[in-house]
Amino acid sequence: MSQANETTASVVTEFFIVGFPGLQPKYYSLIGVLLFIIYIAVITGNSLIVVLFVTERSLHKPMYIIMLSLSFSDIGFCTVALPKVISRYWFNDGYIGFHVCLFQRQLIHYFGTLNSLIMMIMALDRYLAICYPLRYPVLMTNRTMRLLIGFSWVTAMIAPTISLMQRVKLPFCGPNMIAHCFCDGSSINQLACADATLTNLNAYAVAMFVLLVPFSFIIFSYLSILVSVLRIANAQGRLKAFSTCATQLTIITIYYVPRFVVYTTSNIPNAQLDSTQKISLVMFYSLLPPVVNPFIYCIRIKEIRQFFIKWCFYINRISQKSIS
């Protein structure tokens, strides 16, 4: 064990991931199994999207490029965030090296920023498709979409890097117990041996910028879509347009609203959530979208549903031949 628990004079070389504070040991295995099932579901569902995109050339369209990027991002986030906390609950192995913890924090915030940018691009795609349907094939080509997605993957690293450069300067010489399921900025700052108020405020400003800019554009695009849809005389056309955006709006709401609650209450003294409430809310908005995204798309998007049904029939036919 690190000597950081024994003396405040020593330097912290490792942290310990606590998980959910106050959780009784008899529930450790249950929580570990639940998180493991979530991880497998995320990997399986999002890998299905990747395989579908690779094998079906007809899916090489702007909207599916967005979905592919979102699937890679979700797989990356859960692979970074979940294995250590699962290990903590199954084997009581919650120790993580100091620099490894900072690297995990960097990737956690990177994938969070990336998802925010991808959702903004998704809103842009729907805005052009519904508000400018005749010009959409010219405005949003596969090449344009690849450039937008590539730009997002690169620029998403800027905000987390700015926050990381500030946190690296903080001294850590006392407690090393991170009251969270993974290394995140606010939990690490609480363990610093110096006043981290300015660092927290700067991190909050960066987080709000990363969230508010895409969210503002998303609100603008969907309000414009709503106006355009209401102008459609055909009731069936309006229903189809609303149906196209309903799924994305649901995921966007789950992604943004709880984040605003967590970030805002963390900086309001009389409105702060307790540790369990905060961690539960963070895990909810972090894990629910990666789990439900691929399954919602497989069910609601006609082309993916058709390919999935075709695969099921093909696999069933092969299994019947092998049995006979």
PDB file of C-alpha atoms in Angstrom:
ATOM      1  CA  MET A   1       0.000   0.000   0.000  1.00  0.00           C
ATOM      2  CA  SER A   2       1.117   3.524  -0.619  1.00  0.00           C
ATOM      3  CA  GLN A   3       2.755   5.301   2.289  1.00  0.00           C
ATOM      4  CA  ALA A   4       0.513   8.270   1.455  1.00  0.00           C
ATOM      5  CA  ASN A   5      -2.084   6.933   3.872  1.00  0.00           C
ATOM      6  CA  GLU A   6       0.361   6.910   6.744  1.00  0.00           C
ATOM      7  CA  THR A   7       1.937  10.326   6.618  1.00  0.00           C
ATOM      8  CA  THR A   8       1.026  13.657   5.161  1.00  0.00           C
ATOM      9  CA  ALA A   9       4.688  14.351   4.525  1.00  0.00           C
ATOM     10  CA  SER A  10       5.058  11.725   1.811  1.00  0.00           C
ATOM     11  CA  VAL A  11       4.067  12.134  -1.809  1.00  0.00           C
ATOM     12  CA  VAL A  12       1.137  10.185  -3.190  1.00  0.00           C
ATOM     13  CA  THR A  13       2.296   7.569  -5.701  1.00  0.00           C
ATOM     14  CA  GLU A  14      -1.017   5.795  -6.149  1.00  0.00           C
ATOM     15  CA  PHE A  15      -4.722   6.295  -5.559  1.00  0.00           C
ATOM     16  CA  PHE A  16      -7.432   3.893  -4.451  1.00  0.00           C
ATOM     17  CA  ILE A  17     -10.753   3.789  -6.329  1.00  0.00           C
ATOM     18  CA  VAL A  18     -13.449   3.633  -3.632  1.00  0.00           C
ATOM     19  CA  GLY A  19     -16.437   3.270  -5.963  1.00  0.00           C
ATOM     20  CA  PHE A  20     -19.754   4.007  -4.267  1.00  0.00           C
ATOM     21  CA  PRO A  21     -19.008   5.321  -0.739  1.00  0.00           C
ATOM     22  CA  GLY A  22     -20.963   3.570   1.986  1.00  0.00           C
ATOM     23  CA  LEU A  23     -21.791   0.501  -0.097  1.00  0.00           C
ATOM     24  CA  GLN A  24     -21.799  -2.582   2.120  1.00  0.00           C
ATOM     25  CA  PRO A  25     -19.265  -5.305   1.214  1.00  0.00           C
ATOM     26  CA  LYS A  26     -22.037  -7.883   0.744  1.00  0.00           C
ATOM     27  CA  TYR A  27     -23.130  -5.982  -2.387  1.00  0.00           C
ATOM     28  CA  TYR A  28     -19.654  -5.757  -3.929  1.00  0.00           C
ATOM     29  CA  SER A  29     -20.030  -8.869  -6.074  1.00  0.00           C
ATOM     30  CA  LEU A  30     -23.471  -7.781  -7.264  1.00  0.00           C
ATOM     31  CA  ILE A  31     -22.227  -4.339  -8.330  1.00  0.00           C
ATOM     32  CA  GLY A  32     -19.210  -5.931 -10.007  1.00  0.00           C
ATOM     33  CA  VAL A  33     -21.443  -8.291 -11.989  1.00  0.00           C
ATOM     34  CA  LEU A  34     -23.794  -5.452 -12.955  1.00  0.00           C
ATOM     35  CA  LEU A  35     -20.928  -3.287 -14.224  1.00  0.00           C
ATOM     36  CA  PHE A  36     -19.430  -6.271 -16.061  1.00  0.00           C
ATOM     37  CA  ILE A  37     -22.762  -6.962 -17.794  1.00  0.00           C
ATOM     38  CA  ILE A  38     -22.974  -3.283 -18.777  1.00  0.00           C
ATOM     39  CA  TYR A  39     -19.446  -3.419 -20.184  1.00  0.00           C
ATOM     40  CA  ILE A  40     -20.171  -6.564 -22.214  1.00  0.00           C
ATOM     41  CA  ALA A  41     -23.427  -5.026 -23.492  1.00  0.00           C
ATOM     42  CA  VAL A  42     -21.597  -1.867 -24.609  1.00  0.00           C
ATOM     43  CA  ILE A  43     -18.831  -3.815 -26.358  1.00  0.00           C
ATOM     44  CA  THR A  44     -21.277  -6.235 -28.016  1.00  0.00           C
ATOM     45  CA  GLY A  45     -23.836  -3.668 -29.148  1.00  0.00           C
ATOM     46  CA  ASN A  46     -21.363  -1.113 -30.454  1.00  0.00           C
ATOM     47  CA  SER A  47     -19.205  -3.787 -32.098  1.00  0.00           C
ATOM     48  CA  LEU A  48     -22.341  -4.857 -33.971  1.00  0.00           C
ATOM     49  CA  ILE A  49     -22.631  -1.333 -35.399  1.00  0.00           C
ATOM     50  CA  VAL A  50     -18.959  -1.432 -36.442  1.00  0.00           C
ATOM     51  CA  VAL A  51     -19.308  -4.848 -38.121  1.00  0.00           C
ATOM     52  CA  LEU A  52     -22.483  -3.767 -39.917  1.00  0.00           C
ATOM     53  CA  PHE A  53     -20.766  -0.656 -41.252  1.00  0.00           C
ATOM     54  CA  VAL A  54     -17.685  -2.575 -42.426  1.00  0.00           C
ATOM     55  CA  THR A  55     -19.586  -5.410 -44.140  1.00  0.00           C
ATOM     56  CA  GLU A  56     -22.474  -3.471 -45.682  1.00  0.00           C
ATOM     57  CA  ARG A  57     -21.280  -0.966 -48.263  1.00  0.00           C
ATOM     58  CA  SER A  58     -24.756   0.553 -48.570  1.00  0.00           C
ATOM     59  CA  LEU A  59     -24.377   1.925 -45.014  1.00  0.00           C
ATOM     60  CA  HIS A  60     -21.440   4.111 -46.021  1.00  0.00           C
ATOM     61  CA  LYS A  61     -23.446   7.299 -45.662  1.00  0.00           C
ATOM     62  CA  PRO A  62     -22.929  10.425 -43.503  1.00  0.00           C
ATOM     63  CA  MET A  63     -25.417   9.413 -40.808  1.00  0.00           C
ATOM     64  CA  TYR A  64     -23.848   5.985 -40.373  1.00  0.00           C
ATOM     65  CA  ILE A  65     -20.362   7.491 -40.252  1.00  0.00           C
ATOM     66  CA  ILE A  66     -21.586   9.451 -37.217  1.00  0.00           C
ATOM     67  CA  MET A  67     -22.947   6.283 -35.630  1.00  0.00           C
ATOM     68  CA  LEU A  68     -19.674   4.454 -36.293  1.00  0.00           C
ATOM     69  CA  SER A  69     -17.689   7.223 -34.623  1.00  0.00           C
ATOM     70  CA  LEU A  70     -20.069   7.286 -31.662  1.00  0.00           C
ATOM     71  CA  SER A  71     -19.704   3.510 -31.279  1.00  0.00           C
ATOM     72  CA  PHE A  72     -15.889   3.746 -31.218  1.00  0.00           C
ATOM     73  CA  SER A  73     -16.108   6.560 -28.671  1.00  0.00           C
ATOM     74  CA  ASP A  74     -18.493   4.594 -26.423  1.00  0.00           C
ATOM     75  CA  ILE A  75     -16.287   1.499 -26.586  1.00  0.00           C
ATOM     76  CA  GLY A  76     -13.256   3.621 -25.737  1.00  0.00           C
ATOM     77  CA  PHE A  77     -14.930   5.337 -22.788  1.00  0.00           C
ATOM     78  CA  CYS A  78     -16.200   2.139 -21.168  1.00  0.00           C
ATOM     79  CA  THR A  79     -12.897   0.334 -21.742  1.00  0.00           C
ATOM     80  CA  VAL A  80     -11.095   3.151 -19.935  1.00  0.00           C
ATOM     81  CA  ALA A  81     -13.637   3.602 -17.116  1.00  0.00           C
ATOM     82  CA  LEU A  82     -15.029   0.182 -16.150  1.00  0.00           C
ATOM     83  CA  PRO A  83     -12.309  -2.516 -15.837  1.00  0.00           C
ATOM     84  CA  LYS A  84     -10.644  -0.935 -12.775  1.00  0.00           C
ATOM     85  CA  VAL A  85     -13.879  -0.418 -10.815  1.00  0.00           C
ATOM     86  CA  ILE A  86     -14.991  -3.958 -11.706  1.00  0.00           C
ATOM     87  CA  SER A  87     -11.648  -5.211 -10.397  1.00  0.00           C
ATOM     88  CA  ARG A  88     -12.173  -3.139  -7.253  1.00  0.00           C
ATOM     89  CA  TYR A  89     -15.495  -4.841  -6.471  1.00  0.00           C
ATOM     90  CA  TRP A  90     -14.508  -8.343  -7.493  1.00  0.00           C
ATOM     91  CA  PHE A  91     -10.949  -8.549  -6.163  1.00  0.00           C
ATOM     92  CA  ASN A  92     -10.684  -5.439  -3.935  1.00  0.00           C
ATOM     93  CA  ASP A  93      -8.003  -4.282  -6.361  1.00  0.00           C
ATOM     94  CA  GLY A  94      -8.769  -0.585  -6.473  1.00  0.00           C
ATOM     95  CA  TYR A  95      -5.208   0.733  -6.499  1.00  0.00           C
ATOM     96  CA  ILE A  96      -4.152   2.736  -9.517  1.00  0.00           C
ATOM     97  CA  GLY A  97      -0.833   4.498 -10.095  1.00  0.00           C
ATOM     98  CA  PHE A  98      -0.730   8.287  -9.805  1.00  0.00           C
ATOM     99  CA  HIS A  99       0.136   8.929 -13.452  1.00  0.00           C
ATOM    100  CA  VAL A 100      -2.135   6.121 -14.651  1.00  0.00           C
ATOM    101  CA  CYS A 101      -4.978   7.811 -12.757  1.00  0.00           C
ATOM    102  CA  LEU A 102      -4.221  11.140 -14.447  1.00  0.00           C
ATOM    103  CA  PHE A 103      -4.118   9.376 -17.811  1.00  0.00           C
ATOM    104  CA  GLN A 104      -7.487   7.738 -17.096  1.00  0.00           C
ATOM    105  CA  ARG A 105      -8.909  11.139 -16.116  1.00  0.00           C
ATOM    106  CA  GLN A 106      -7.584  12.562 -19.384  1.00  0.00           C
ATOM    107  CA  LEU A 107      -9.260   9.869 -21.487  1.00  0.00           C
ATOM    108  CA  ILE A 108     -12.514  10.002 -19.491  1.00  0.00           C
ATOM    109  CA  HIS A 109     -12.889  13.708 -20.204  1.00  0.00           C
ATOM    110  CA  TYR A 110     -11.608  13.272 -23.755  1.00  0.00           C
ATOM    111  CA  PHE A 111     -14.332  10.784 -24.682  1.00  0.00           C
ATOM    112  CA  GLY A 112     -16.928  12.921 -22.894  1.00  0.00           C
ATOM    113  CA  THR A 113     -15.889  15.951 -24.953  1.00  0.00           C
ATOM    114  CA  LEU A 114     -15.776  13.846 -28.118  1.00  0.00           C
ATOM    115  CA  ASN A 115     -19.322  12.579 -27.582  1.00  0.00           C
ATOM    116  CA  SER A 116     -20.532  16.145 -27.140  1.00  0.00           C
ATOM    117  CA  LEU A 117     -18.956  17.148 -30.469  1.00  0.00           C
ATOM    118  CA  ILE A 118     -20.312  14.060 -32.231  1.00  0.00           C
ATOM    119  CA  MET A 119     -23.826  14.873 -31.036  1.00  0.00           C
ATOM    120  CA  MET A 120     -23.425  18.393 -32.381  1.00  0.00           C
ATOM    121  CA  ILE A 121     -22.439  16.950 -35.761  1.00  0.00           C
ATOM    122  CA  MET A 122     -25.416  14.601 -35.577  1.00  0.00           C
ATOM    123  CA  ALA A 123     -27.704  17.585 -35.007  1.00  0.00           C
ATOM    124  CA  LEU A 124     -26.069  19.405 -37.938  1.00  0.00           C
ATOM    125  CA  ASP A 125     -26.654  16.393 -40.171  1.00  0.00           C
ATOM    126  CA  ARG A 126     -30.351  16.196 -39.232  1.00  0.00           C
ATOM    127  CA  TYR A 127     -30.709  19.975 -39.607  1.00  0.00           C
ATOM    128  CA  LEU A 128     -29.391  19.893 -43.188  1.00  0.00           C
ATOM    129  CA  ALA A 129     -31.320  16.722 -44.067  1.00  0.00           C
ATOM    130  CA  ILE A 130     -34.690  18.090 -42.936  1.00  0.00           C
ATOM    131  CA  CYS A 131     -34.360  21.845 -43.484  1.00  0.00           C
ATOM    132  CA  TYR A 132     -32.466  21.608 -46.791  1.00  0.00           C
ATOM    133  CA  PRO A 133     -33.383  18.180 -48.199  1.00  0.00           C
ATOM    134  CA  LEU A 134     -32.634  19.053 -51.834  1.00  0.00           C
ATOM    135  CA  ARG A 135     -29.190  20.470 -51.047  1.00  0.00           C
ATOM    136  CA  TYR A 136     -28.320  17.847 -48.438  1.00  0.00           C
ATOM    137  CA  PRO A 137     -26.504  15.430 -50.835  1.00  0.00           C
ATOM    138  CA  VAL A 138     -24.225  18.292 -51.901  1.00  0.00           C
ATOM    139  CA  LEU A 139     -23.738  19.893 -48.473  1.00  0.00           C
ATOM    140  CA  MET A 140     -23.139  16.675 -46.534  1.00  0.00           C
ATOM    141  CA  THR A 141     -21.033  14.195 -48.463  1.00  0.00           C
ATOM    142  CA  ASN A 142     -19.118  11.255 -46.998  1.00  0.00           C
ATOM    143  CA  ARG A 143     -15.894  13.218 -47.372  1.00  0.00           C
ATOM    144  CA  THR A 144     -17.336  16.229 -45.540  1.00  0.00           C
ATOM    145  CA  MET A 145     -18.577  14.008 -42.744  1.00  0.00           C
ATOM    146  CA  ARG A 146     -15.214  12.261 -42.393  1.00  0.00           C
ATOM    147  CA  LEU A 147     -13.501  15.642 -42.126  1.00  0.00           C
ATOM    148  CA  LEU A 148     -15.946  16.818 -39.447  1.00  0.00           C
ATOM    149  CA  ILE A 149     -15.564  13.592 -37.455  1.00  0.00           C
ATOM    150  CA  GLY A 150     -11.778  13.633 -37.793  1.00  0.00           C
ATOM    151  CA  PHE A 151     -11.688  17.259 -36.650  1.00  0.00           C
ATOM    152  CA  SER A 152     -13.770  16.295 -33.602  1.00  0.00           C
ATOM    153  CA  TRP A 153     -11.458  13.411 -32.648  1.00  0.00           C
ATOM    154  CA  VAL A 154      -8.483  15.792 -32.731  1.00  0.00           C
ATOM    155  CA  THR A 155      -9.946  18.911 -31.101  1.00  0.00           C
ATOM    156  CA  ALA A 156     -11.671  16.927 -28.323  1.00  0.00           C
ATOM    157  CA  MET A 157      -8.250  16.570 -26.682  1.00  0.00           C
ATOM    158  CA  ILE A 158      -7.792  20.327 -26.201  1.00  0.00           C
ATOM    159  CA  ALA A 159     -10.141  20.944 -23.248  1.00  0.00           C
ATOM    160  CA  PRO A 160      -9.019  17.909 -21.171  1.00  0.00           C
ATOM    161  CA  THR A 161      -5.378  18.825 -21.793  1.00  0.00           C
ATOM    162  CA  ILE A 162      -5.930  22.380 -20.520  1.00  0.00           C
ATOM    163  CA  SER A 163      -7.468  21.001 -17.310  1.00  0.00           C
ATOM    164  CA  LEU A 164      -4.739  18.380 -16.937  1.00  0.00           C
ATOM    165  CA  MET A 165      -1.950  20.984 -17.167  1.00  0.00           C
ATOM    166  CA  GLN A 166      -3.507  22.818 -14.223  1.00  0.00           C
ATOM    167  CA  ARG A 167      -3.968  19.678 -12.131  1.00  0.00           C
ATOM    168  CA  VAL A 168      -0.418  18.436 -12.650  1.00  0.00           C
ATOM    169  CA  LYS A 169       0.799  21.512 -10.745  1.00  0.00           C
ATOM    170  CA  LEU A 170      -1.207  20.572  -7.626  1.00  0.00           C
ATOM    171  CA  PRO A 171       0.711  18.798  -4.832  1.00  0.00           C
ATOM    172  CA  PHE A 172      -0.673  15.475  -3.505  1.00  0.00           C
ATOM    173  CA  CYS A 173       0.776  14.455  -0.163  1.00  0.00           C
ATOM    174  CA  GLY A 174      -2.091  13.211   1.989  1.00  0.00           C
ATOM    175  CA  PRO A 175      -5.242  11.122   1.406  1.00  0.00           C
ATOM    176  CA  ASN A 176      -5.331   8.927  -1.704  1.00  0.00           C
ATOM    177  CA  MET A 177      -8.894   7.556  -1.582  1.00  0.00           C
ATOM    178  CA  ILE A 178     -10.857   8.624  -4.668  1.00  0.00           C
ATOM    179  CA  ALA A 179     -14.565   8.607  -3.820  1.00  0.00           C
ATOM    180  CA  HIS A 180     -15.658   7.727  -7.319  1.00  0.00           C
ATOM    181  CA  CYS A 181     -15.822   4.792  -9.749  1.00  0.00           C
ATOM    182  CA  PHE A 182     -12.959   6.202 -11.810  1.00  0.00           C
ATOM    183  CA  CYS A 183     -10.444   9.054 -11.743  1.00  0.00           C
ATOM    184  CA  ASP A 184     -12.237  12.299 -12.520  1.00  0.00           C
ATOM    185  CA  GLY A 185     -11.071  15.868 -12.158  1.00  0.00           C
ATOM    186  CA  SER A 186     -13.142  17.013  -9.170  1.00  0.00           C
ATOM    187  CA  SER A 187     -12.424  13.879  -7.117  1.00  0.00           C
ATOM    188  CA  ILE A 188      -8.681  14.217  -7.694  1.00  0.00           C
ATOM    189  CA  ASN A 189      -8.730  17.936  -6.823  1.00  0.00           C
ATOM    190  CA  GLN A 190     -10.338  17.179  -3.457  1.00  0.00           C
ATOM    191  CA  LEU A 191      -7.203  15.224  -2.482  1.00  0.00           C
ATOM    192  CA  ALA A 192      -4.753  18.026  -3.269  1.00  0.00           C
ATOM    193  CA  CYS A 193      -2.655  19.453  -0.433  1.00  0.00           C
ATOM    194  CA  ALA A 194      -3.115  22.990  -1.755  1.00  0.00           C
ATOM    195  CA  ASP A 195      -6.129  25.201  -2.408  1.00  0.00           C
ATOM    196  CA  ALA A 196      -7.713  23.880  -5.621  1.00  0.00           C
ATOM    197  CA  THR A 197     -10.499  26.481  -5.808  1.00  0.00           C
ATOM    198  CA  LEU A 198      -9.036  28.274  -8.819  1.00  0.00           C
ATOM    199  CA  THR A 199      -8.348  24.961 -10.570  1.00  0.00           C
ATOM    200  CA  ASN A 200     -11.928  23.839  -9.929  1.00  0.00           C
ATOM    201  CA  LEU A 201     -13.352  27.095 -11.274  1.00  0.00           C
ATOM    202  CA  ASN A 202     -11.190  26.903 -14.392  1.00  0.00           C
ATOM    203  CA  ALA A 203     -12.204  23.274 -14.920  1.00  0.00           C
ATOM    204  CA  TYR A 204     -15.866  24.240 -14.477  1.00  0.00           C
ATOM    205  CA  ALA A 205     -15.507  27.042 -17.043  1.00  0.00           C
ATOM    206  CA  VAL A 206     -13.879  24.669 -19.553  1.00  0.00           C
ATOM    207  CA  ALA A 207     -16.546  22.009 -18.939  1.00  0.00           C
ATOM    208  CA  MET A 208     -19.371  24.507 -19.410  1.00  0.00           C
ATOM    209  CA  PHE A 209     -17.807  25.747 -22.633  1.00  0.00           C
ATOM    210  CA  VAL A 210     -17.466  22.191 -23.944  1.00  0.00           C
ATOM    211  CA  LEU A 211     -21.087  21.439 -23.048  1.00  0.00           C
ATOM    212  CA  LEU A 212     -22.829  24.755 -23.779  1.00  0.00           C
ATOM    213  CA  VAL A 213     -21.410  25.435 -27.244  1.00  0.00           C
ATOM    214  CA  PRO A 214     -22.522  22.090 -28.752  1.00  0.00           C
ATOM    215  CA  PHE A 215     -25.734  22.093 -26.687  1.00  0.00           C
ATOM    216  CA  SER A 216     -26.658  25.601 -27.877  1.00  0.00           C
ATOM    217  CA  PHE A 217     -26.172  24.575 -31.494  1.00  0.00           C
ATOM    218  CA  ILE A 218     -28.172  21.386 -30.900  1.00  0.00           C
ATOM    219  CA  ILE A 219     -31.071  23.400 -29.450  1.00  0.00           C
ATOM    220  CA  PHE A 220     -30.937  25.809 -32.398  1.00  0.00           C
ATOM    221  CA  SER A 221     -30.856  22.998 -34.969  1.00  0.00           C
ATOM    222  CA  TYR A 222     -33.746  21.054 -33.466  1.00  0.00           C
ATOM    223  CA  LEU A 223     -35.870  24.189 -33.064  1.00  0.00           C
ATOM    224  CA  SER A 224     -35.244  24.887 -36.744  1.00  0.00           C
ATOM    225  CA  ILE A 225     -36.153  21.294 -37.530  1.00  0.00           C
ATOM    226  CA  LEU A 226     -39.365  21.662 -35.516  1.00  0.00           C
ATOM    227  CA  VAL A 227     -40.348  24.769 -37.483  1.00  0.00           C
ATOM    228  CA  SER A 228     -39.610  23.017 -40.783  1.00  0.00           C
ATOM    229  CA  VAL A 229     -41.525  19.902 -39.770  1.00  0.00           C
ATOM    230  CA  LEU A 230     -44.612  21.898 -38.768  1.00  0.00           C
ATOM    231  CA  ARG A 231     -44.647  23.413 -42.235  1.00  0.00           C
ATOM    232  CA  ILE A 232     -44.972  19.980 -43.828  1.00  0.00           C
ATOM    233  CA  ALA A 233     -48.567  19.611 -45.034  1.00  0.00           C
ATOM    234  CA  ASN A 234     -48.451  15.822 -45.097  1.00  0.00           C
ATOM    235  CA  ALA A 235     -49.161  14.367 -41.644  1.00  0.00           C
ATOM    236  CA  GLN A 236     -47.236  11.214 -42.504  1.00  0.00           C
ATOM    237  CA  GLY A 237     -44.236  13.321 -43.505  1.00  0.00           C
ATOM    238  CA  ARG A 238     -44.344  15.197 -40.198  1.00  0.00           C
ATOM    239  CA  LEU A 239     -44.537  11.927 -38.274  1.00  0.00           C
ATOM    240  CA  LYS A 240     -41.557  10.495 -40.168  1.00  0.00           C
ATOM    241  CA  ALA A 241     -39.467  13.615 -39.542  1.00  0.00           C
ATOM    242  CA  PHE A 242     -40.335  13.656 -35.836  1.00  0.00           C
ATOM    243  CA  SER A 243     -39.557   9.944 -35.578  1.00  0.00           C
ATOM    244  CA  THR A 244     -36.143  10.499 -37.143  1.00  0.00           C
ATOM    245  CA  CYS A 245     -35.191  13.046 -34.475  1.00  0.00           C
ATOM    246  CA  ALA A 246     -36.973  11.552 -31.442  1.00  0.00           C
ATOM    247  CA  THR A 247     -34.296   8.960 -30.715  1.00  0.00           C
ATOM    248  CA  GLN A 248     -31.467  11.457 -30.964  1.00  0.00           C
ATOM    249  CA  LEU A 249     -33.279  13.972 -28.753  1.00  0.00           C
ATOM    250  CA  THR A 250     -33.778  11.299 -26.091  1.00  0.00           C
ATOM    251  CA  ILE A 251     -30.084  10.380 -26.039  1.00  0.00           C
ATOM    252  CA  ILE A 252     -29.063  14.057 -26.084  1.00  0.00           C
ATOM    253  CA  THR A 253     -31.339  14.793 -23.113  1.00  0.00           C
ATOM    254  CA  ILE A 254     -29.880  11.886 -21.134  1.00  0.00           C
ATOM    255  CA  TYR A 255     -26.367  13.021 -22.008  1.00  0.00           C
ATOM    256  CA  TYR A 256     -26.600  16.757 -21.284  1.00  0.00           C
ATOM    257  CA  VAL A 257     -29.191  17.412 -18.571  1.00  0.00           C
ATOM    258  CA  PRO A 258     -27.648  15.249 -15.786  1.00  0.00           C
ATOM    259  CA  ARG A 259     -24.198  16.662 -16.646  1.00  0.00           C
ATOM    260  CA  PHE A 260     -25.421  20.217 -16.150  1.00  0.00           C
ATOM    261  CA  VAL A 261     -26.922  19.174 -12.807  1.00  0.00           C
ATOM    262  CA  VAL A 262     -23.675  17.569 -11.592  1.00  0.00           C
ATOM    263  CA  TYR A 263     -21.351  20.359 -12.764  1.00  0.00           C
ATOM    264  CA  THR A 264     -23.604  23.159 -11.528  1.00  0.00           C
ATOM    265  CA  THR A 265     -24.408  21.717  -8.095  1.00  0.00           C
ATOM    266  CA  SER A 266     -20.712  20.957  -7.532  1.00  0.00           C
ATOM    267  CA  ASN A 267     -20.030  24.710  -7.610  1.00  0.00           C
ATOM    268  CA  ILE A 268     -23.028  25.857  -5.537  1.00  0.00           C
ATOM    269  CA  PRO A 269     -22.334  25.368  -1.796  1.00  0.00           C
ATOM    270  CA  ASN A 270     -25.941  24.912  -0.667  1.00  0.00           C
ATOM    271  CA  ALA A 271     -26.997  22.734  -3.599  1.00  0.00           C
ATOM    272  CA  GLN A 272     -24.276  20.095  -3.640  1.00  0.00           C
ATOM    273  CA  LEU A 273     -25.273  16.461  -4.028  1.00  0.00           C
ATOM    274  CA  ASP A 274     -23.915  13.899  -1.587  1.00  0.00           C
ATOM    275  CA  SER A 275     -21.222  11.518  -2.854  1.00  0.00           C
ATOM    276  CA  THR A 276     -23.555   8.605  -3.591  1.00  0.00           C
ATOM    277  CA  GLN A 277     -26.081  10.766  -5.452  1.00  0.00           C
ATOM    278  CA  LYS A 278     -23.366  12.421  -7.510  1.00  0.00           C
ATOM    279  CA  ILE A 279     -21.618   9.168  -8.431  1.00  0.00           C
ATOM    280  CA  SER A 280     -24.918   7.469  -9.272  1.00  0.00           C
ATOM    281  CA  LEU A 281     -25.902  10.361 -11.543  1.00  0.00           C
ATOM    282  CA  VAL A 282     -22.482  10.376 -13.225  1.00  0.00           C
ATOM    283  CA  MET A 283     -22.629   6.625 -13.850  1.00  0.00           C
ATOM    284  CA  PHE A 284     -26.193   6.993 -15.177  1.00  0.00           C
ATOM    285  CA  TYR A 285     -25.392   9.593 -17.829  1.00  0.00           C
ATOM    286  CA  SER A 286     -22.025   8.003 -18.623  1.00  0.00           C
ATOM    287  CA  LEU A 287     -23.180   4.401 -19.120  1.00  0.00           C
ATOM    288  CA  LEU A 288     -26.805   4.527 -20.244  1.00  0.00           C
ATOM    289  CA  PRO A 289     -26.216   6.125 -23.696  1.00  0.00           C
ATOM    290  CA  PRO A 290     -23.417   3.668 -24.670  1.00  0.00           C
ATOM    291  CA  VAL A 291     -25.670   0.750 -23.666  1.00  0.00           C
ATOM    292  CA  VAL A 292     -28.870   1.859 -25.395  1.00  0.00           C
ATOM    293  CA  ASN A 293     -27.439   3.648 -28.468  1.00  0.00           C
ATOM    294  CA  PRO A 294     -26.763   0.593 -30.660  1.00  0.00           C
ATOM    295  CA  PHE A 295     -29.956  -1.212 -29.681  1.00  0.00           C
ATOM    296  CA  ILE A 296     -32.136   1.840 -30.311  1.00  0.00           C
ATOM    297  CA  TYR A 297     -30.534   2.390 -33.711  1.00  0.00           C
ATOM    298  CA  CYS A 298     -30.864  -1.292 -34.636  1.00  0.00           C
ATOM    299  CA  ILE A 299     -34.574  -1.183 -33.796  1.00  0.00           C
ATOM    300  CA  ARG A 300     -35.560   2.237 -35.155  1.00  0.00           C
ATOM    301  CA  ILE A 301     -33.437   2.675 -38.290  1.00  0.00           C
ATOM    302  CA  LYS A 302     -34.987   0.662 -41.095  1.00  0.00           C
ATOM    303  CA  GLU A 303     -31.789  -0.135 -43.016  1.00  0.00           C
ATOM    304  CA  ILE A 304     -29.962  -1.433 -39.946  1.00  0.00           C
ATOM    305  CA  ARG A 305     -33.021  -3.392 -38.869  1.00  0.00           C
ATOM    306  CA  GLN A 306     -33.250  -5.041 -42.280  1.00  0.00           C
ATOM    307  CA  PHE A 307     -29.576  -6.016 -42.268  1.00  0.00           C
ATOM    308  CA  PHE A 308     -29.859  -7.343 -38.721  1.00  0.00           C
ATOM    309  CA  ILE A 309     -32.887  -9.485 -39.655  1.00  0.00           C
ATOM    310  CA  LYS A 310     -31.030 -10.730 -42.749  1.00  0.00           C
ATOM    311  CA  TRP A 311     -28.065 -11.740 -40.584  1.00  0.00           C
ATOM    312  CA  CYS A 312     -30.335 -13.585 -38.154  1.00  0.00           C
ATOM    313  CA  PHE A 313     -31.925 -15.570 -40.994  1.00  0.00           C
ATOM    314  CA  TYR A 314     -28.488 -16.339 -42.436  1.00  0.00           C
ATOM    315  CA  ILE A 315     -27.105 -17.552 -39.100  1.00  0.00           C
ATOM    316  CA  ASN A 316     -30.249 -19.599 -38.461  1.00  0.00           C
ATOM    317  CA  ARG A 317     -29.984 -21.225 -41.880  1.00  0.00           C
ATOM    318  CA  ILE A 318     -26.338 -22.144 -41.309  1.00  0.00           C
ATOM    319  CA  SER A 319     -27.106 -23.631 -37.878  1.00  0.00           C
ATOM    320  CA  GLN A 320     -29.935 -25.719 -39.333  1.00  0.00           C
ATOM    321  CA  LYS A 321     -27.647 -27.064 -42.077  1.00  0.00           C
ATOM    322  CA  SER A 322     -24.970 -27.974 -39.518  1.00  0.00           C
ATOM    323  CA  ILE A 323     -27.540 -29.834 -37.395  1.00  0.00           C
ATOM    324  CA  SER A 324     -28.948 -31.731 -40.363  1.00  0.00           C
TER     325      SER A 324
END
